[in-house]
Short mmCIF file of N, CA and C in Angstrom, two decimals:
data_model
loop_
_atom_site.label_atom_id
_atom_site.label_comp_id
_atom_site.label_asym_id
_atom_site.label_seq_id
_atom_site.Cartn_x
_atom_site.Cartn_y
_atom_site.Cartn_z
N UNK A 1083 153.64 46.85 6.74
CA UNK A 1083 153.85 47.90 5.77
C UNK A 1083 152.72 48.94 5.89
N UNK A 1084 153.00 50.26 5.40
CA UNK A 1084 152.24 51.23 6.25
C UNK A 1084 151.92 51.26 4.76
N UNK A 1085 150.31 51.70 4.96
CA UNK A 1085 149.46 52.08 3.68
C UNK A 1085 149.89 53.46 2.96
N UNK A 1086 149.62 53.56 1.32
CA UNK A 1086 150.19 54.81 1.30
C UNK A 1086 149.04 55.92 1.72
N UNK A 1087 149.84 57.43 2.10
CA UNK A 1087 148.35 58.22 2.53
C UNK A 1087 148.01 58.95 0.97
N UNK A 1088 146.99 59.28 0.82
CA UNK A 1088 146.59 60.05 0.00
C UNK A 1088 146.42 61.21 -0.11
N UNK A 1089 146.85 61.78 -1.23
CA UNK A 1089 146.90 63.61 -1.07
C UNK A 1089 145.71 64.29 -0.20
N UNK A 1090 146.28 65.15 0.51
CA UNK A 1090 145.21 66.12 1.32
C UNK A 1090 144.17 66.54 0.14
N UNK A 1091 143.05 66.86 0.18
CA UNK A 1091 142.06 67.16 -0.37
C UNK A 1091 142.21 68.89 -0.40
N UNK A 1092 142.27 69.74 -1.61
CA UNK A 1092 142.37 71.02 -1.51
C UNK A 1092 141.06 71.79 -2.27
N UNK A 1093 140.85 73.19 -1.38
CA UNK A 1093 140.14 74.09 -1.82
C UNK A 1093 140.36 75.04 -2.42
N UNK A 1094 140.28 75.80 -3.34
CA UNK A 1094 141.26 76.99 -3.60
C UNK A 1094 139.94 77.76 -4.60
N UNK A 1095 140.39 79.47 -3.80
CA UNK A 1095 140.02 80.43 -4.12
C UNK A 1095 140.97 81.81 -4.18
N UNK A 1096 140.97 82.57 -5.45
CA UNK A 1096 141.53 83.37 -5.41
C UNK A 1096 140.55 84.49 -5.88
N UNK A 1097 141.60 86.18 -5.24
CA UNK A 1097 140.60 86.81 -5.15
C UNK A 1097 142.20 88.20 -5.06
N UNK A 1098 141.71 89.62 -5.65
CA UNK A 1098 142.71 90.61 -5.95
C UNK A 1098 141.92 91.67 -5.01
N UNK A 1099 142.85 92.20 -3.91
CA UNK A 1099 143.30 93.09 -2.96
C UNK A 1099 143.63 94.18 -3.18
N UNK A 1100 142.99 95.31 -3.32
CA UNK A 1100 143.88 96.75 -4.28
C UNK A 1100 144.25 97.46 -2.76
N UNK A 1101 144.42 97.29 -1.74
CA UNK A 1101 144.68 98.30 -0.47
C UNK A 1101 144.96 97.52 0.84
N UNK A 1102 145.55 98.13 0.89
CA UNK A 1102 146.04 97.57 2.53
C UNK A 1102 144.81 97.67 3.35
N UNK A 1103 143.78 98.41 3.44
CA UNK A 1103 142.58 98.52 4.21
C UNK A 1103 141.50 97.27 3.67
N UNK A 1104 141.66 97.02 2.27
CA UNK A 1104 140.86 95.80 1.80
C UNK A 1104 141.76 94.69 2.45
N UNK A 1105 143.33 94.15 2.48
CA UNK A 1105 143.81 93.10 2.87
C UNK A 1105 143.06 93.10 4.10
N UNK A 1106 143.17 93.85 5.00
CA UNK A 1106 142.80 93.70 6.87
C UNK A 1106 141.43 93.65 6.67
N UNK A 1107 140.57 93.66 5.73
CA UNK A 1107 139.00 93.76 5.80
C UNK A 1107 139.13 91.98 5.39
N UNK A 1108 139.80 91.66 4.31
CA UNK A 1108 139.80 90.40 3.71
C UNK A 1108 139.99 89.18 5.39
N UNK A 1109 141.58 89.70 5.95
CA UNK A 1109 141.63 89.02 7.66
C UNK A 1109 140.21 88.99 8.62
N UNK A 1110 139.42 89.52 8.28
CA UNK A 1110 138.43 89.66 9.29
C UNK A 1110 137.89 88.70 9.03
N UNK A 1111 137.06 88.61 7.46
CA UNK A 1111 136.07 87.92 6.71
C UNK A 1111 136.42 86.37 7.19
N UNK A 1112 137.70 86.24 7.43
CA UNK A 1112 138.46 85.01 7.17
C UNK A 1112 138.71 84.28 8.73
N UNK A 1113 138.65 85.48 9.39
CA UNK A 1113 138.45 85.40 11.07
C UNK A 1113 137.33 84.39 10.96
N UNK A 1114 136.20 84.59 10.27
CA UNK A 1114 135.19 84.14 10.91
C UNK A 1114 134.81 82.76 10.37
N UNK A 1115 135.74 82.37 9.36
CA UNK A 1115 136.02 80.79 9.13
C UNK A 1115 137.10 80.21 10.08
N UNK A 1116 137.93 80.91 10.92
CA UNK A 1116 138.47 79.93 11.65
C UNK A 1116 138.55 79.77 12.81
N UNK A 1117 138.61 78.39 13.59
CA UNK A 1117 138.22 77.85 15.16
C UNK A 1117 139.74 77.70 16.07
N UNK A 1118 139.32 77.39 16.35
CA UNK A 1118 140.52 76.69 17.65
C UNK A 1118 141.44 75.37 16.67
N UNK A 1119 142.81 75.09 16.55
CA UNK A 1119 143.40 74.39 16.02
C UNK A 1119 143.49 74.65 14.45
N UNK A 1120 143.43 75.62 14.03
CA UNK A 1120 143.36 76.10 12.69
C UNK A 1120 144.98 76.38 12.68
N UNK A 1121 145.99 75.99 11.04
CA UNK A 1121 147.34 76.39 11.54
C UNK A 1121 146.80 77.15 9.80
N UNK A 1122 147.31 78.22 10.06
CA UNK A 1122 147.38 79.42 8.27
C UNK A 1122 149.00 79.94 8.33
N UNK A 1123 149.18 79.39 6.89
CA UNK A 1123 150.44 79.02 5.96
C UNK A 1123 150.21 80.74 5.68
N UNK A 1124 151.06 81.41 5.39
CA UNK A 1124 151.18 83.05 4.75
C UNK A 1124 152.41 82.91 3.94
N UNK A 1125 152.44 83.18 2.67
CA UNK A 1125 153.37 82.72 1.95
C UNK A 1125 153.57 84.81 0.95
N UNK A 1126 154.89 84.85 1.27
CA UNK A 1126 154.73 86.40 0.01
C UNK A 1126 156.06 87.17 0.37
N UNK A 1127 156.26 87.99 -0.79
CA UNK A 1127 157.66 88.65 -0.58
C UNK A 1127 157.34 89.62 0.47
N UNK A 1128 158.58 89.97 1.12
CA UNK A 1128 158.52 91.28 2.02
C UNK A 1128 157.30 92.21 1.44
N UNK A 1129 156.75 92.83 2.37
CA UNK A 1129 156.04 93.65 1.72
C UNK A 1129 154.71 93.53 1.26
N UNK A 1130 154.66 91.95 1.18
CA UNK A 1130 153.17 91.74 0.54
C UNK A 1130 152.35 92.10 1.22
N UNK A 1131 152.07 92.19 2.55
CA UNK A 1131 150.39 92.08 3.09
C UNK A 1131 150.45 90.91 4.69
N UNK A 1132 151.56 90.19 4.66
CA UNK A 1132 150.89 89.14 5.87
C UNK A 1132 150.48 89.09 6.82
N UNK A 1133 151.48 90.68 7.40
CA UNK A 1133 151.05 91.01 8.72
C UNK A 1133 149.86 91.95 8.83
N UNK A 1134 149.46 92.79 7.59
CA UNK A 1134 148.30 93.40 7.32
C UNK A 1134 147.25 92.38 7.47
N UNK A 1135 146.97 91.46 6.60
CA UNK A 1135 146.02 90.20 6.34
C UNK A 1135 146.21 89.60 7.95
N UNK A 1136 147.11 89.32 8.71
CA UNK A 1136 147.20 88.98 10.10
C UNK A 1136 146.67 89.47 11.11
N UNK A 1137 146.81 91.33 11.17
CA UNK A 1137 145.99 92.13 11.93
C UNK A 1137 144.52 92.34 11.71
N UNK A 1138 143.98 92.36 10.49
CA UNK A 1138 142.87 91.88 10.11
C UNK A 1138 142.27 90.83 11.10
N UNK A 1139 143.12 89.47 10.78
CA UNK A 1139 142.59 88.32 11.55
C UNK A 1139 142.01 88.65 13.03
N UNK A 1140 143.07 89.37 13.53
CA UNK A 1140 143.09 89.37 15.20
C UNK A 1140 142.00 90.84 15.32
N UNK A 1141 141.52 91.16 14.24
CA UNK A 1141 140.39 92.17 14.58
C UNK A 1141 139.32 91.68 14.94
N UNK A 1142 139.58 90.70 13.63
CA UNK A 1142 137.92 89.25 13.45
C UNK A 1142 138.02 88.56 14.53
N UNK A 1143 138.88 88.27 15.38
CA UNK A 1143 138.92 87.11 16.11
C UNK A 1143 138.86 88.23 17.76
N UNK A 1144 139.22 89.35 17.62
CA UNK A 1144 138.81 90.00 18.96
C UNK A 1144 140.08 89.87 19.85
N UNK A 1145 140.74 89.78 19.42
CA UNK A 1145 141.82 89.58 19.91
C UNK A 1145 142.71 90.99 20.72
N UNK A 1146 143.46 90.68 22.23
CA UNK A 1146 144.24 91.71 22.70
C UNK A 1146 145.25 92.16 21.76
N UNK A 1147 146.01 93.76 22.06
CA UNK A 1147 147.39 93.86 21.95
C UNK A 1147 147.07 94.17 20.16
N UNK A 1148 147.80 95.16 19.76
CA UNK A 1148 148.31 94.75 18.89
C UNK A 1148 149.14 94.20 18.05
N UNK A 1149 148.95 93.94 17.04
CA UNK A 1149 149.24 92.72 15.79
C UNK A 1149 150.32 93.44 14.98
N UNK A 1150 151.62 93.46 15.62
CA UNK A 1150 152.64 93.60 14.62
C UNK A 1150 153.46 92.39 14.15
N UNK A 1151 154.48 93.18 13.26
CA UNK A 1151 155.66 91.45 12.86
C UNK A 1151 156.04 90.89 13.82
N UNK A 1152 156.03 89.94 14.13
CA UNK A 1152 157.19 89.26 15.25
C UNK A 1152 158.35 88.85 14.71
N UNK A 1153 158.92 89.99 13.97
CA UNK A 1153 159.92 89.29 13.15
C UNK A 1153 161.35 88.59 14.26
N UNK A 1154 161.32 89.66 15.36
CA UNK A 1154 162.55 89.56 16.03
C UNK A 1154 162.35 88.88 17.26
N UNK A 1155 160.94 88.83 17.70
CA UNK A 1155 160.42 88.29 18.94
C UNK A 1155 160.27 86.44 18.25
N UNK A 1156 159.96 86.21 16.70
CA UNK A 1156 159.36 84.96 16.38
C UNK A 1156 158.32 84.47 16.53
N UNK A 1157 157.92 84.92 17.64
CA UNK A 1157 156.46 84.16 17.67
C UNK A 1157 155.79 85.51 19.12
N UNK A 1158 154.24 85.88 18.73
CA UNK A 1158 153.49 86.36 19.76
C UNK A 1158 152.33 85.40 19.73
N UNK A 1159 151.70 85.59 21.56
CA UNK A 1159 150.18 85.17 21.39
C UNK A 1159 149.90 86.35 22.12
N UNK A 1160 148.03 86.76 21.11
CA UNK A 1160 147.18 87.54 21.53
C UNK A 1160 146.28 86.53 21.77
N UNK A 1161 145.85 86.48 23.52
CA UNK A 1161 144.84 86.30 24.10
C UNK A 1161 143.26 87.20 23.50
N UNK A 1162 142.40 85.85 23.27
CA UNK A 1162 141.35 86.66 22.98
C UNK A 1162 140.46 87.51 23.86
N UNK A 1163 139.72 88.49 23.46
CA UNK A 1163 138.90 89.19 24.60
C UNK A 1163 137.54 88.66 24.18
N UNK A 1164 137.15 87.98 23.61
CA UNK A 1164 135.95 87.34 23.98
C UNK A 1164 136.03 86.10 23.70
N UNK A 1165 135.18 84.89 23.51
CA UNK A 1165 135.22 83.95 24.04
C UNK A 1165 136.18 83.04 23.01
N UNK A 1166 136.66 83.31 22.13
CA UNK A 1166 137.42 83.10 20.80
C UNK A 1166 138.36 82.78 21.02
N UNK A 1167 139.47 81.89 19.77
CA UNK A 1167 140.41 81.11 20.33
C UNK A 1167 142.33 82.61 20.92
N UNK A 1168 142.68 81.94 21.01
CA UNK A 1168 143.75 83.37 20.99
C UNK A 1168 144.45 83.28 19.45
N UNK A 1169 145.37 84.21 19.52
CA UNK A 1169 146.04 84.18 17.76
C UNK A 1169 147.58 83.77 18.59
N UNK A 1170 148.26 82.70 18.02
CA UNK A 1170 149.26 82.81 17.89
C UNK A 1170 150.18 83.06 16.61
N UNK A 1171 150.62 84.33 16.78
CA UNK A 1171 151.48 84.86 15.18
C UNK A 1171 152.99 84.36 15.10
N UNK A 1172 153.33 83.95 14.36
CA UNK A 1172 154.52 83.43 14.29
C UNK A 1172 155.59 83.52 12.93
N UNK A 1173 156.62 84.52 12.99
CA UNK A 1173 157.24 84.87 11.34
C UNK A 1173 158.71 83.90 11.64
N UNK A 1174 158.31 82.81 10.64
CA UNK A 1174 159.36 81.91 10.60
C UNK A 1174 160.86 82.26 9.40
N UNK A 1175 160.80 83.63 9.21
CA UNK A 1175 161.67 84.15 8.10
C UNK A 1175 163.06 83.77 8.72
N UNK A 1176 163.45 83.85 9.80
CA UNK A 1176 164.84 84.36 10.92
C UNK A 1176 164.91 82.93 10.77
N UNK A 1177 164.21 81.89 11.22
CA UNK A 1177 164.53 80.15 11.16
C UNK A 1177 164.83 79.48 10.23
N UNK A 1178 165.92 78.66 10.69
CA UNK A 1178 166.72 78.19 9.22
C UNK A 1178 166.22 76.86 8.82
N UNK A 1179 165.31 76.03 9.60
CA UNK A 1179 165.11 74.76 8.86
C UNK A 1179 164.10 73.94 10.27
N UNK A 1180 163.23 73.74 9.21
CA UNK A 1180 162.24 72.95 9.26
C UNK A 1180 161.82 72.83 10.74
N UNK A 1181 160.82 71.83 11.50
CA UNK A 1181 160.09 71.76 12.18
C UNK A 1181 160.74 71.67 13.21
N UNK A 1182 162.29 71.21 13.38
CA UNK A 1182 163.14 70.88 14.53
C UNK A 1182 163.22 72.41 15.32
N UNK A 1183 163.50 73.57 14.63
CA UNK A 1183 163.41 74.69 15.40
C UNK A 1183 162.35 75.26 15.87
N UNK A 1184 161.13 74.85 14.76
CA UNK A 1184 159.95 75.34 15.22
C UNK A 1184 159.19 74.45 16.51
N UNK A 1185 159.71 73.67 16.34
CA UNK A 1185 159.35 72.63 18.05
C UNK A 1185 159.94 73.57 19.32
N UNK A 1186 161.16 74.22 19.32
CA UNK A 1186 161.58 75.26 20.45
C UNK A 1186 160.17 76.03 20.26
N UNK A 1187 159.11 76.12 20.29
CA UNK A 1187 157.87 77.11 20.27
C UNK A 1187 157.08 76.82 20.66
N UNK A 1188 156.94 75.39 20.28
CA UNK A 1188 155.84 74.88 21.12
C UNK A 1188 154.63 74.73 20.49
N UNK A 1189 154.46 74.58 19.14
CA UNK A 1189 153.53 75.48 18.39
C UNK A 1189 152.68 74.08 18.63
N UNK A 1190 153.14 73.03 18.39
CA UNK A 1190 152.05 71.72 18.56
C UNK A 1190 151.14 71.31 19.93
N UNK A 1191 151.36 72.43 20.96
CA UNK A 1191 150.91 72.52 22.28
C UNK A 1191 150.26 73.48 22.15
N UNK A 1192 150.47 74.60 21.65
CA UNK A 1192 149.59 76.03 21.45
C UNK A 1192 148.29 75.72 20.29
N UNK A 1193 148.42 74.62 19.14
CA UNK A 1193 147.45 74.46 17.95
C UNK A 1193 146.03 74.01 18.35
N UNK A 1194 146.08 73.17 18.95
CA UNK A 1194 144.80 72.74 19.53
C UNK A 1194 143.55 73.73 20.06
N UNK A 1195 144.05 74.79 20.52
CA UNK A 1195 143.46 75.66 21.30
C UNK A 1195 143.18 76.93 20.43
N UNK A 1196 144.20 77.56 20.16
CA UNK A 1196 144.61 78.09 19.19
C UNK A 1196 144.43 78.53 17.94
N UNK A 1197 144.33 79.78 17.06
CA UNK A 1197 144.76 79.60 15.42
C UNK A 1197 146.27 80.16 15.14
N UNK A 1198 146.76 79.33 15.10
CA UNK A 1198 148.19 79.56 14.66
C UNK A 1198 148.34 80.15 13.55
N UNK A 1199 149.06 81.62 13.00
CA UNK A 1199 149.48 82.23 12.10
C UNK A 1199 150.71 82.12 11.85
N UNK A 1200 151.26 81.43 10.54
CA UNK A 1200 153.06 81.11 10.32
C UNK A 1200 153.01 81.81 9.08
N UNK A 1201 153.59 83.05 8.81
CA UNK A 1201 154.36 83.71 8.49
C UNK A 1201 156.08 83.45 8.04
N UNK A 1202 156.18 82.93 6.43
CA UNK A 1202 157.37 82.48 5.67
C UNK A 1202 157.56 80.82 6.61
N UNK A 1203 156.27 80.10 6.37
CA UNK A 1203 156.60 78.69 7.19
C UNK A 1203 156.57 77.37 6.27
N UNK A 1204 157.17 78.20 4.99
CA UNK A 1204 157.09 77.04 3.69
C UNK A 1204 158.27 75.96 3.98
N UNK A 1205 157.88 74.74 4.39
CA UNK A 1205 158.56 73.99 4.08
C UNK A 1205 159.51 73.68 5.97
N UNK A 1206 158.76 74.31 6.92
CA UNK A 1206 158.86 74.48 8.02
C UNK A 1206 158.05 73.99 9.05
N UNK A 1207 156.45 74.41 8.43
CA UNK A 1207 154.93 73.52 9.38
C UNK A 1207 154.25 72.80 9.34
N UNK A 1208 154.60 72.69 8.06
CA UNK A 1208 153.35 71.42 7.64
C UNK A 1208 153.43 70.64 8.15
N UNK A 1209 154.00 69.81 9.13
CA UNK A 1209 154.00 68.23 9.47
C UNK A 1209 153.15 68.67 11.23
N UNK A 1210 153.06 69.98 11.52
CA UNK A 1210 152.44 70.35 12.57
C UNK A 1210 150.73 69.74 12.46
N UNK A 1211 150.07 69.92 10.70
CA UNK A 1211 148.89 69.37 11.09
C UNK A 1211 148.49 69.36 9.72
N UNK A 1212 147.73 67.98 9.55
CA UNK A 1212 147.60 67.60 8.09
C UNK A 1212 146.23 68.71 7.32
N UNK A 1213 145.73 69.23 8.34
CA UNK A 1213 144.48 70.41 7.83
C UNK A 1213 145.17 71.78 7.94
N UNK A 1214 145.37 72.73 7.07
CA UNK A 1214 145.60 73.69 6.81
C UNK A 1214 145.68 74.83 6.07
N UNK A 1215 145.32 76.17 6.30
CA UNK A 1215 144.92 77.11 5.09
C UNK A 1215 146.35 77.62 4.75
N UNK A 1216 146.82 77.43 3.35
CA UNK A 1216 147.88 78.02 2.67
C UNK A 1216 147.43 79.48 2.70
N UNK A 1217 148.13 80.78 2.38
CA UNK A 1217 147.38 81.83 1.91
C UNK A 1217 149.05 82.27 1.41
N UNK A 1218 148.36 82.57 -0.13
CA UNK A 1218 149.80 83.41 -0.69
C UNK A 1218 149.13 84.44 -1.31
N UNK A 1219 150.33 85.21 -1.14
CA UNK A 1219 150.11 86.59 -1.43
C UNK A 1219 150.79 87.52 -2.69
N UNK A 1220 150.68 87.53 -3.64
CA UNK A 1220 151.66 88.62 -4.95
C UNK A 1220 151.02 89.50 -5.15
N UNK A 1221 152.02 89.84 -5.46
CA UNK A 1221 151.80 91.41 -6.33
C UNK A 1221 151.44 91.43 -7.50
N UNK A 1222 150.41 92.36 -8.09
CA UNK A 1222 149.67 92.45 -9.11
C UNK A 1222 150.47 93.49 -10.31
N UNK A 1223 151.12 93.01 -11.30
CA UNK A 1223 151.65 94.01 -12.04
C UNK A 1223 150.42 94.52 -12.90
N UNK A 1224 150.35 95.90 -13.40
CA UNK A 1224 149.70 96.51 -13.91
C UNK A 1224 148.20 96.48 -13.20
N UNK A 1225 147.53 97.49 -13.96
CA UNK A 1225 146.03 97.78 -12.88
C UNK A 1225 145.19 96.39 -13.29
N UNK A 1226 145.53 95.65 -14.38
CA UNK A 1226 144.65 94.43 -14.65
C UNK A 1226 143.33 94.88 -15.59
N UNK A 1227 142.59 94.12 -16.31
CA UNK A 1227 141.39 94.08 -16.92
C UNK A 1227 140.79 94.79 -16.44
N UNK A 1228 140.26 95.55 -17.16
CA UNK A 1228 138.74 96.33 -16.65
C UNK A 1228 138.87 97.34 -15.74
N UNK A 1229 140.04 97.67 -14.91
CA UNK A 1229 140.27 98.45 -13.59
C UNK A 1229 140.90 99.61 -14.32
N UNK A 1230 140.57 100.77 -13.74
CA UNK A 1230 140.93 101.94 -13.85
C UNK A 1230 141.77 102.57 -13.48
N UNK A 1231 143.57 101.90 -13.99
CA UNK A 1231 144.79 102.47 -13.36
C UNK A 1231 145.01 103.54 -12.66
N UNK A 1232 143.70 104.70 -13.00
CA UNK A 1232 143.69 105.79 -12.76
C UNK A 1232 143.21 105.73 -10.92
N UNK A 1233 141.87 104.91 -10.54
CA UNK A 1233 141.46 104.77 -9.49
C UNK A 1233 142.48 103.87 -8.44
N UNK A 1234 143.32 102.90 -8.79
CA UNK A 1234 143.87 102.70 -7.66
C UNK A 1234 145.53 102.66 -7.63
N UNK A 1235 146.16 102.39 -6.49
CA UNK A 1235 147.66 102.57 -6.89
C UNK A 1235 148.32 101.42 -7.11
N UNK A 1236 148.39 101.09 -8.15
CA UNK A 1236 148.62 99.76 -8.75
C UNK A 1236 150.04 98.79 -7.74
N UNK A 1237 150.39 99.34 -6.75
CA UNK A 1237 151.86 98.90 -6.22
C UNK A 1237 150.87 98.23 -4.87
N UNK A 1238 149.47 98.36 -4.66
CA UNK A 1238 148.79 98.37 -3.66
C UNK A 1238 148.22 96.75 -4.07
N UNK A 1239 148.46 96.68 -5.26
CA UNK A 1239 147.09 95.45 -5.65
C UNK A 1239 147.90 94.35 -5.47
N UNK A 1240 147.46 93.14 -4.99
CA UNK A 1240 147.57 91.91 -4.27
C UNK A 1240 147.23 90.59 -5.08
N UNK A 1241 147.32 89.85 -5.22
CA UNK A 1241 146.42 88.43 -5.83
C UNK A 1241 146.83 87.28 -4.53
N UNK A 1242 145.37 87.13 -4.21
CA UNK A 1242 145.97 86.11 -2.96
C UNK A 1242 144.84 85.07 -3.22
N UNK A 1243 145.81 83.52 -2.99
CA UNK A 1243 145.05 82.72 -3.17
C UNK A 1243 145.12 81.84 -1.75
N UNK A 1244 143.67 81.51 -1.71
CA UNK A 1244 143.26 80.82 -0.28
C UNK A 1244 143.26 79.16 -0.66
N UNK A 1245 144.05 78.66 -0.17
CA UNK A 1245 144.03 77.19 -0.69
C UNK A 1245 143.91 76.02 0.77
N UNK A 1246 142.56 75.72 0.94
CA UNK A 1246 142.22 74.60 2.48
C UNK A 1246 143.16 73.64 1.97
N UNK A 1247 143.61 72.76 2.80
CA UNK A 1247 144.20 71.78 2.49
C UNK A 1247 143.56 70.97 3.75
N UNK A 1248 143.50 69.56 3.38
CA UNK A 1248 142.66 68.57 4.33
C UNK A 1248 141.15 68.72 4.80
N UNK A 1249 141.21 67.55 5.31
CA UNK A 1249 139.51 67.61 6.01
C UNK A 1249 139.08 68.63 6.53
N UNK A 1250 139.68 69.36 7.23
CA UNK A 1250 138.95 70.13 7.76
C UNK A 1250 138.30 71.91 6.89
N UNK A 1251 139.27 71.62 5.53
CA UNK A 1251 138.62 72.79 4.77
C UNK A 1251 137.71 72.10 3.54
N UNK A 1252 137.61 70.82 3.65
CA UNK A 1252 136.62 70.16 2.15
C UNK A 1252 135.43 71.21 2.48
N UNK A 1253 135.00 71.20 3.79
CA UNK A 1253 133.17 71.80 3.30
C UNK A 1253 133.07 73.13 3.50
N UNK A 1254 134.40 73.95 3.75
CA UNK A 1254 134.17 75.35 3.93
C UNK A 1254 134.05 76.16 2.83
N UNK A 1255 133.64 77.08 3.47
CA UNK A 1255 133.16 78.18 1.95
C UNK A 1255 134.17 79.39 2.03
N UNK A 1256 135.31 78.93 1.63
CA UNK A 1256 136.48 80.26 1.13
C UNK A 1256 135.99 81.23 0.28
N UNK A 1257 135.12 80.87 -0.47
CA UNK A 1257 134.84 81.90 -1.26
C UNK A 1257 133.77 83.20 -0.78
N UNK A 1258 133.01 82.69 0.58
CA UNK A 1258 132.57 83.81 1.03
C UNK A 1258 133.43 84.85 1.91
N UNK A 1259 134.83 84.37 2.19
CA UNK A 1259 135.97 85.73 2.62
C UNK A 1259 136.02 86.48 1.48
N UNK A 1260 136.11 86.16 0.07
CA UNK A 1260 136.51 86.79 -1.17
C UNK A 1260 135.60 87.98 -1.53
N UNK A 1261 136.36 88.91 -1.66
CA UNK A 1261 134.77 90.02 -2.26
C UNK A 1261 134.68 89.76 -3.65
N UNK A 1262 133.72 89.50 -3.63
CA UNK A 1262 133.28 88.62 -4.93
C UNK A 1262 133.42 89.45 -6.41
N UNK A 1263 133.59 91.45 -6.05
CA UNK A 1263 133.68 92.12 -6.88
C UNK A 1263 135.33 91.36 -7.74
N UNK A 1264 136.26 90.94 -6.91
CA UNK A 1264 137.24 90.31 -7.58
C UNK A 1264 138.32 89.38 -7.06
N UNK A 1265 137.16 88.54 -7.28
CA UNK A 1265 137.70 86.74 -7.88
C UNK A 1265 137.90 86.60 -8.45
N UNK A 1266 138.67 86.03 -8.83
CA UNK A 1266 139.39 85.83 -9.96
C UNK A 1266 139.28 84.01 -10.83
#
């Protein structure tokens, strides 16, 4: 009889995004927490930010080519230009179910090496690797506490929460990607 496993161990930090130029600044910060075999969950309606927050990544990470959707291609890899792992981006929106299609990809041969970006992969990647960064993304109705509706364009603002899941995010510090002006 197989022992039971115990819940992954989670980290979670959240933190509000007023611009598409802050999301891709937020991808960089976040570049530089992750290695080779890293798989990041992107969870958000059309529109939110993933592939913004994605191109970000592949700025931080130095990465070739640019970083658009793969909505129709499914999956790209940018080879890194310096010594860094490559990005593989991957928008699992078009795939209808679970890990059986996402195995046509290969993604458990590419992870090791790799930081795998899955894009709408709820309920699709997880069994790819028990360590992994969730990142979801909403929309912020109204300008919020203290903010000056007037200073930003409220359709711009974000709430994204960074949540490690497993060993390999217990000792990281998510909260230094966050600009600390707003954490939430």
């Amino acid at each position: 009889m197989e022992a039971p496993r115990s819940p992954a161990a989670e980290t979670r930090v959240r933190t509000v995004v007023d611009s598409p130029e802050r999301m891709s600044e937020l991808g960089r910060r976040l570049a530089a927490l992750l290695r080779p075999g890293d798989l990041v969950m992107l969870t958000g309606e059309l529109g939110a930010g993933k592939t913004t927050l994605t191109r970000g990544l592949g700025a931080g990470l130095g990465v070739r080519g640019a970083v658009t959707s793969p909505t129709f291609v499914i999956a790209r890899v940018h080879p890194s230009l310096t010594s860094g792992p490559p990005l593989v981006h991957v928008d699992a929106y078009r795939l209808g179910g679970g890990l059986d299609e996402m195995e046509d990809l290969d993604l458990d041969v590419s992870l090791p090496d790799s930081v795998v970006v899955v894009e709408w992969g709820d309920g699709k990647v997880e069994d790819l690797s028990e360590d992994r960064l969730h990142v979801v993304i909403d929309r912020v109705v109204g300008a919020g506490d203290g903010v000056d509706p007037l200073a930003v364009d409220s359709d711009d603002r974000r709430e994204v929460s960074l949540t490690g899941i497993g060993a390999r995010w217990a000792d990281a510090d998510l909260s230094s990607v966050a600009d600390q002006r707003d954490t939430v």
